[in-house]
Amino acid sequence: MLRLQKITLFLLLLGSFVHAGSISLTGTVVSDGQKMIGSRYMGYVKKVYVKLGDKVKREDDLYEMESAEFDIMKTQANLMLEQSQIALEYWKDRLRVINKKKENVKKKYGMTGFGMDDLEGQIETVKAMLESTKIMVKHAAEQVKQMAVVFNYLKMKAPADGVVVQKNIKVGDMLMPGMLAIMIVDTEHLEIDVSLSEGIINRVHEGQKLAVVIPSIEYRTIGKIKAIIPDANPMTHKIKMRVSFDKGDNNIFPGMYAKVIIPDKK
């Protein structure tokens, strides 16, 4: 029933669009979401979990890098944190012992009792060591967090749902920082990219409904102008237009040929 209503709406709108003054423009189906996934660190590819054309869900594993070197770095960071925490507890205990000793001397001999000046000097020294160790613990904890982030990038996961359209890696390849490894495109949220000449720019506006046709599968629907964007090259005298539409359950993919019909200006 809903499909019949859509077809009826399309035919009604198409009837109003297709006049002698209507303009048919060609365009290309593009994805509204494209994810380019690369490496932040240098290393060898250990495993690749996807191949071209695979559909992936958010958080699915894509590939994994060798972790031997990173395992050592992680162990060193954890060891440094553990040692600095032990040192922190030592200086805390040391401060408690000296303060206790100071209290005993104060009760027995008074503020000017034997060794009081020496105890005060020890307390200041221990306090300085305690503050220094706290800084060490903080830095070590930050290092552990950084290594946790590194490990998240050793096993790369899909940032969003989509289809793998480009895969530049295989097991054993060396990945360099910034190198494109995998590209994923969202095939559910599609748009049509159209170039307009400046002579017809006054016939379109954002939010305007247009007839949309995908000739290869004989699919027709109603789209809406999402954005009108100046072309990056001013010498072309062209304006880019993005038209959003509902693909439904049809096999429509980025790169397909499409048409949009701009109605006669009234």
Phi, psi and omega in degrees: 000315180296320179296320179297321178296320179295317180297318179298316179299318181297315181296321179295314180291321180297323178297325179281336182279318189277090173236179180300329183266001179288155183237129176259124181243145177266151180207185181231136176288129179230161179271141177281347181225115179232123183248120177256114189252121180230179181263144175263349184226157178274138179174172180267146178283124181268314180217148172236124188262353184231164174227169181301135178091352180292139172270130182236153175255158177306134180080003173292145178290136178253306177203166182225141180257157176301140187240007184303310180296319181289330176299319179296315180297320179294318179297318179296319179295317179295321179295318179298319179295316180298315181294320180291326177292322176296317179297322179298316179295324178299313182289330174295315178295319180299319179294321178296319180296313182293320178297322178295318179295322179297317179298320179294318179295320180297317180293325185274320186242348184091179184296337181255022183293171183297128175083001183297319179296320180295321178294320178299319179295320178296319180299316179296320179296315181294321178299319179296317178295324180295316179294321179296320180290325177300320178295320178298317179297318180299314180295320180294321178295321177295322179296320178297318178297319179298320179293327176296320177295318178302315182295330175296329181271352176284328176243093187284135180244157180292128180283345181197167175293149177168193180238137178285114182250349178210132179222112186255012185230156170214167183302132179097346179291148175269123177264136177251151179304130179089351181289134178288122181259310184217143174240133179239136176240146176278116181264003180266325181253094186249156177221168176247126179264121185232142174259131179250145170276153183296342181289341181244012183296332181283359180258003180228155175204157180299138181091350181290140179270139182225151172284135181238134180229132171250095188303323187297330179243011179053043180260132180231139178202183177250126177250176181224137179291117182272321183202149173239119192235131175298139178291145181294336180255104183294343182287342182280340183056036179243154176235135179276142176228134177249127180244121178271151179202164180262117181279345182061223179260015184280153179278078178247130186228157176304140179101348181286151179284139181217163176230146170232147183244118177270122183293162178298138179289128181254000000 
